Coordinates of C-alpha atoms in Angstrom, one line a residue:
M1 CA 0.0 0.3 0.0
T2 CA 1.1 3.3 -1.0
H3 CA 1.4 5.7 2.0
A4 CA -0.8 8.2 0.3
A5 CA -3.4 5.2 0.4
S6 CA -2.2 4.3 4.0
L7 CA -3.1 8.2 5.1
R8 CA -7.0 7.3 2.8
T9 CA -7.3 4.4 5.1
L10 CA -6.3 6.0 8.4
L11 CA -9.0 9.3 7.7
K12 CA -11.7 6.7 6.7
T13 CA -11.6 5.2 10.6
G14 CA -13.0 9.0 11.8
E15 CA -10.3 9.3 14.3
M16 CA -8.3 12.2 14.4
V17 CA -4.3 11.7 12.7
V18 CA -2.1 13.3 15.1
A19 CA 1.1 14.3 12.6
P20 CA 4.0 15.7 14.9
G21 CA 6.4 18.0 12.9
A22 CA 9.2 16.7 11.3
F23 CA 12.5 18.8 9.6
D24 CA 15.0 15.8 8.5
G25 CA 15.5 12.2 8.6
I26 CA 16.0 12.5 12.5
T27 CA 13.1 14.0 13.8
G28 CA 11.0 11.8 11.0
R29 CA 12.7 8.4 12.3
M30 CA 11.7 10.1 16.1
V31 CA 8.2 10.4 15.2
A32 CA 7.9 6.6 13.7
S33 CA 9.8 5.6 16.7
A34 CA 7.4 7.1 19.1
G35 CA 4.3 5.1 17.4
F36 CA 2.4 8.0 15.8
P37 CA 0.7 6.8 12.2
A38 CA 1.7 10.0 10.4
V39 CA 4.4 12.8 10.4
Y40 CA 4.5 16.5 9.2
M41 CA 6.9 17.8 7.2
T42 CA 7.0 21.8 8.6
G43 CA 8.3 24.2 6.2
A44 CA 9.7 26.6 8.8
G45 CA 11.9 23.9 10.1
T46 CA 13.0 23.3 6.4
S47 CA 13.6 26.6 6.1
M48 CA 15.6 26.9 9.3
T49 CA 17.8 23.7 8.6
L50 CA 19.1 25.4 5.8
G51 CA 19.9 28.6 7.8
Y52 CA 17.0 30.6 7.0
P53 CA 13.3 32.3 8.1
D54 CA 9.9 31.2 7.3
Y55 CA 9.6 33.9 4.8
G56 CA 9.6 31.5 0.9
L57 CA 13.0 31.6 0.5
I58 CA 12.7 28.0 -0.4
T59 CA 12.4 26.1 -3.4
M60 CA 10.0 23.6 -4.4
T61 CA 13.5 21.4 -5.4
E62 CA 14.3 21.8 -2.0
M63 CA 11.5 20.7 -0.2
V64 CA 10.9 17.8 -2.3
A65 CA 14.5 16.6 -1.8
N66 CA 13.9 17.0 2.2
A67 CA 10.6 15.4 1.9
Q68 CA 11.7 12.5 0.3
R69 CA 14.5 12.0 3.3
I70 CA 11.7 12.3 5.9
V71 CA 9.3 9.7 4.1
H72 CA 12.8 7.3 3.7
A73 CA 13.7 7.2 7.3
S74 CA 10.0 6.9 8.9
D75 CA 8.2 5.2 6.4
L76 CA 5.1 7.0 8.0
P77 CA 2.7 8.7 5.7
L78 CA 4.0 12.4 5.1
I79 CA 1.9 15.4 5.0
S80 CA 4.0 18.2 3.7
D81 CA 3.9 22.2 3.6
A82 CA 4.2 22.8 -0.1
D83 CA 3.9 26.9 0.6
T84 CA 1.6 28.6 -2.3
G85 CA 2.9 26.2 -4.7
Y86 CA 5.7 28.0 -5.6
G87 CA 4.1 29.8 -8.9
N88 CA 1.1 29.9 -10.8
E89 CA -1.0 27.1 -11.3
L90 CA 1.4 25.7 -13.8
N91 CA 3.8 25.5 -10.9
V92 CA 1.6 24.1 -9.0
W93 CA 0.9 20.9 -11.3
R94 CA 4.7 20.2 -11.2
T95 CA 4.3 20.6 -7.7
V96 CA 1.9 18.1 -6.5
Q97 CA 3.5 15.6 -9.4
E98 CA 6.9 16.2 -7.4
F99 CA 5.6 15.6 -4.5
E100 CA 3.7 12.7 -5.4
R101 CA 6.7 11.2 -6.8
A102 CA 8.8 11.6 -4.1
G103 CA 6.3 9.0 -2.1
V104 CA 4.6 12.0 -0.1
A105 CA 0.9 11.1 1.2
A106 CA -0.6 14.5 1.2
I107 CA 0.4 18.5 0.6
H108 CA -1.2 21.6 1.7
I109 CA -1.1 25.0 -0.7
E110 CA -1.9 28.2 0.3
D111 CA -3.3 31.5 -0.4
Q112 CA -0.5 34.0 0.4
A113 CA 1.1 35.9 -2.0
F114 CA 4.2 35.7 -2.9
P115 CA 6.6 35.6 -0.8
K116 CA 4.6 33.9 1.6
K117 CA 5.3 34.1 5.4
C118 CA 4.9 31.7 9.0
G119 CA 1.0 32.0 8.7
H120 CA 1.3 33.2 12.6
L121 CA 3.1 36.6 11.5
D122 CA 1.4 39.6 10.8
D123 CA 1.5 41.5 8.1
K124 CA 0.3 38.5 5.6
E125 CA -1.0 39.5 1.8
L126 CA -3.5 37.4 0.0
A127 CA -3.8 36.0 -3.6
S128 CA -7.0 37.0 -4.8
R129 CA -9.7 33.9 -4.5
E130 CA -9.5 33.4 -8.2
D131 CA -5.9 32.4 -8.4
F132 CA -6.4 30.3 -4.9
A133 CA -9.0 28.6 -7.1
A134 CA -7.2 28.2 -10.1
K135 CA -4.2 26.3 -8.5
I136 CA -6.6 24.0 -6.5
R137 CA -8.3 23.2 -9.3
A138 CA -4.8 22.9 -10.7
A139 CA -3.4 20.7 -8.3
A140 CA -6.3 18.2 -7.8
A141 CA -5.8 17.5 -12.0
A142 CA -2.1 16.9 -11.7
R143 CA -2.1 14.3 -9.0
R144 CA -1.6 10.4 -10.3
S145 CA -3.5 8.7 -7.9
P146 CA -6.8 10.0 -6.5
D147 CA -5.6 8.8 -2.7
F148 CA -2.8 11.5 -3.1
T149 CA -5.0 14.4 -0.8
I150 CA -5.1 17.5 -1.4
I151 CA -5.2 20.4 1.9
A152 CA -6.4 23.8 0.6
R153 CA -4.8 26.3 3.3
T154 CA -6.1 29.8 3.8
D155 CA -4.3 32.3 5.6
A156 CA -7.4 35.0 5.5
R157 CA -8.2 35.1 9.0
G158 CA -5.3 37.6 9.9
P159 CA -6.1 40.1 6.9
A160 CA -9.3 39.7 6.2
G161 CA -11.8 38.4 9.0
L162 CA -13.0 34.3 9.7
D163 CA -15.7 35.1 7.2
E164 CA -13.2 35.0 4.5
A165 CA -11.6 32.5 5.5
I166 CA -14.7 29.9 5.7
A167 CA -15.4 31.4 2.1
R168 CA -12.3 30.5 1.0
G169 CA -12.3 26.8 2.1
N170 CA -15.7 26.1 0.7
L171 CA -14.5 27.5 -2.5
A172 CA -11.2 25.2 -2.2
L173 CA -13.4 22.6 -1.5
A174 CA -16.0 23.3 -4.5
A175 CA -12.4 24.1 -6.6
G176 CA -11.1 20.0 -6.2
A177 CA -9.2 20.1 -2.8
D178 CA -9.9 17.3 0.0
M179 CA -9.6 18.9 3.1
I180 CA -9.2 22.4 4.5
F181 CA -6.6 24.2 6.5
V182 CA -7.8 27.5 8.0
E183 CA -4.5 29.2 9.3
A184 CA -4.6 31.2 13.0
P185 CA -8.0 31.3 14.1
Q186 CA -7.4 33.6 17.1
S187 CA -10.3 32.1 19.9
M188 CA -11.6 29.1 21.0
E189 CA -14.7 30.0 19.7
E190 CA -13.0 30.3 16.1
V191 CA -11.3 27.3 16.5
A192 CA -14.1 25.4 17.0
A193 CA -16.3 27.3 14.3
V194 CA -14.1 26.1 11.4
P195 CA -15.1 22.5 11.4
R196 CA -18.4 23.2 12.1
L197 CA -18.8 26.0 9.2
I198 CA -16.2 24.2 6.2
K199 CA -18.5 21.9 4.2
G200 CA -15.3 19.3 4.5
P201 CA -12.5 18.1 6.5
C202 CA -10.4 20.0 8.3
L203 CA -6.9 20.5 9.3
F204 CA -5.8 22.3 13.0
N205 CA -2.3 23.3 13.3
M206 CA -1.4 23.3 16.9
V207 CA 1.2 26.1 17.3
R208 CA 2.1 27.0 20.9
G209 CA 2.8 30.9 21.1
G210 CA 1.3 31.9 18.0
K211 CA -2.0 33.5 16.9
S212 CA -4.2 30.7 18.0
P213 CA -4.9 29.3 21.6
D214 CA -3.7 26.6 22.9
V215 CA -6.0 23.6 21.7
S216 CA -4.9 20.0 23.0
I217 CA -5.7 16.9 21.2
A218 CA -8.8 16.1 23.0
E219 CA -10.3 19.5 21.9
A220 CA -9.5 19.3 18.9
R221 CA -10.6 15.7 18.5
Q222 CA -13.9 16.6 19.6
M223 CA -14.2 20.0 18.0
G224 CA -14.4 17.3 14.9
F225 CA -11.1 17.7 12.7
A226 CA -9.8 15.0 11.1
V227 CA -6.0 16.2 11.1
S228 CA -3.7 18.0 13.9
I229 CA -0.2 19.0 12.8
V230 CA 2.1 19.7 15.9
P231 CA 4.7 21.1 13.6
G232 CA 7.0 22.8 16.0
L233 CA 7.5 20.9 19.0
L234 CA 10.0 18.7 18.1
L235 CA 11.8 22.0 16.4
R236 CA 11.8 24.1 19.2
G237 CA 12.6 21.8 22.0
I238 CA 15.7 20.5 19.8
V239 CA 16.8 24.8 19.3
E240 CA 16.5 24.7 23.4
T241 CA 17.9 21.6 23.8
C242 CA 21.2 22.7 21.9
D243 CA 21.3 26.2 23.5
A244 CA 21.6 24.7 26.8
L245 CA 24.3 21.8 25.9
L246 CA 26.3 24.5 24.4
S247 CA 26.3 27.1 27.1
D248 CA 27.3 23.9 29.4
L249 CA 29.6 23.0 27.4
R250 CA 31.6 26.7 26.9
E251 CA 31.7 26.3 30.9
D252 CA 33.4 22.6 30.4
R253 CA 29.9 21.0 32.0
F254 CA 29.1 17.8 30.2
P255 CA 25.6 15.9 30.8
P256 CA 25.5 12.6 32.1
D257 CA 25.7 9.3 29.3
R258 CA 22.2 8.5 28.6
S259 CA 23.7 5.7 25.7
S260 CA 26.1 4.8 23.8
P261 CA 26.9 5.3 20.2
G262 CA 26.3 1.9 19.8
A263 CA 22.8 2.4 21.2
L264 CA 21.8 5.5 19.1
F265 CA 22.9 4.1 16.1
A266 CA 20.8 1.1 16.8
R267 CA 17.7 3.0 16.7
F268 CA 18.7 3.7 12.9
D269 CA 18.5 0.5 11.9
A270 CA 22.3 -0.6 12.2
A271 CA 21.3 -4.4 13.4
E272 CA 19.9 -4.7 9.9
W273 CA 22.7 -3.4 8.0
D274 CA 25.5 -5.9 10.3
E275 CA 23.2 -8.5 9.0
R276 CA 23.1 -7.7 5.6
R277 CA 26.8 -7.4 5.5
T278 CA 27.4 -10.6 7.1
A279 CA 24.8 -12.4 4.7
Y280 CA 26.9 -11.0 1.4
R281 CA 30.5 -11.8 2.7
D282 CA 30.2 -15.2 4.5
S283 CA 29.4 -17.4 1.2
S284 CA 32.2 -18.3 0.7
D285 CA 31.3 -20.1 -2.9
G286 CA 30.0 -17.1 -4.3
T287 CA 26.0 -18.4 -3.4
P288 CA 23.5 -16.1 -1.1
S289 CA 23.7 -17.3 1.9
S290 CA 19.9 -17.9 3.2
C291 CA 19.8 -14.5 4.8
A292 CA 20.6 -12.5 1.3
A293 CA 18.4 -15.1 -0.6
A294 CA 15.4 -14.3 1.5
E295 CA 15.8 -10.9 0.7

């Protein structure tokens, strides 16, 4: 089963899918090891791995390459940020096909004008409704498999209000989107209104310290969201941990050893790679050993 089909199967259960944010192979693997059913590739985190803020500075090919690494490392259905689709409807067509070819299960495309910025910052500018709908129509038509999920994200709440965001979400559904992502509703009442007023499945973005209130997983589930992404949890935790460790290092302080190098490698399939090497080296007559033959 493809990852896109796996995500569709998860969504059909009616249970809200929780997808923590990852930004590289390590964090993707850790999400999988923790037992989550899906992973989200954060655009902000991807930007920061290259040394940039989330200001629309990363290209489509850079985003796709990172998504492919996370898919490989996690072996989970990946929901990916695809920003504005990286141009007009023709660019969106190629964007969809490249992400789908990389094994991604779903992408979200937003209605900000270029250059975009993080959805929880001020002074966002919107593309027209017509341009947004054209991009979503192109995205729906470009996918090779109907299992590939198109999520339409609207950032209209900040510059134009919740009513405009709801209108754009329903417009995107009519244009062919499978799910709607209303970014940054600004109160618990607004958060709850989104799945009630949108005429299709909805995604909620759990951002602590942003424009939206702090909503728990249980609360989002009760409100009726189909998916909740948690993009910044690992990113913030790792940055803060690195700051603390490096500050200690400057004072010649080291944390207590929690694991050996071997134990760390074991989390990334070292035993399987050792078995492969042994299998191909142990056959003295050139015939693959039973382990190698089984592969």
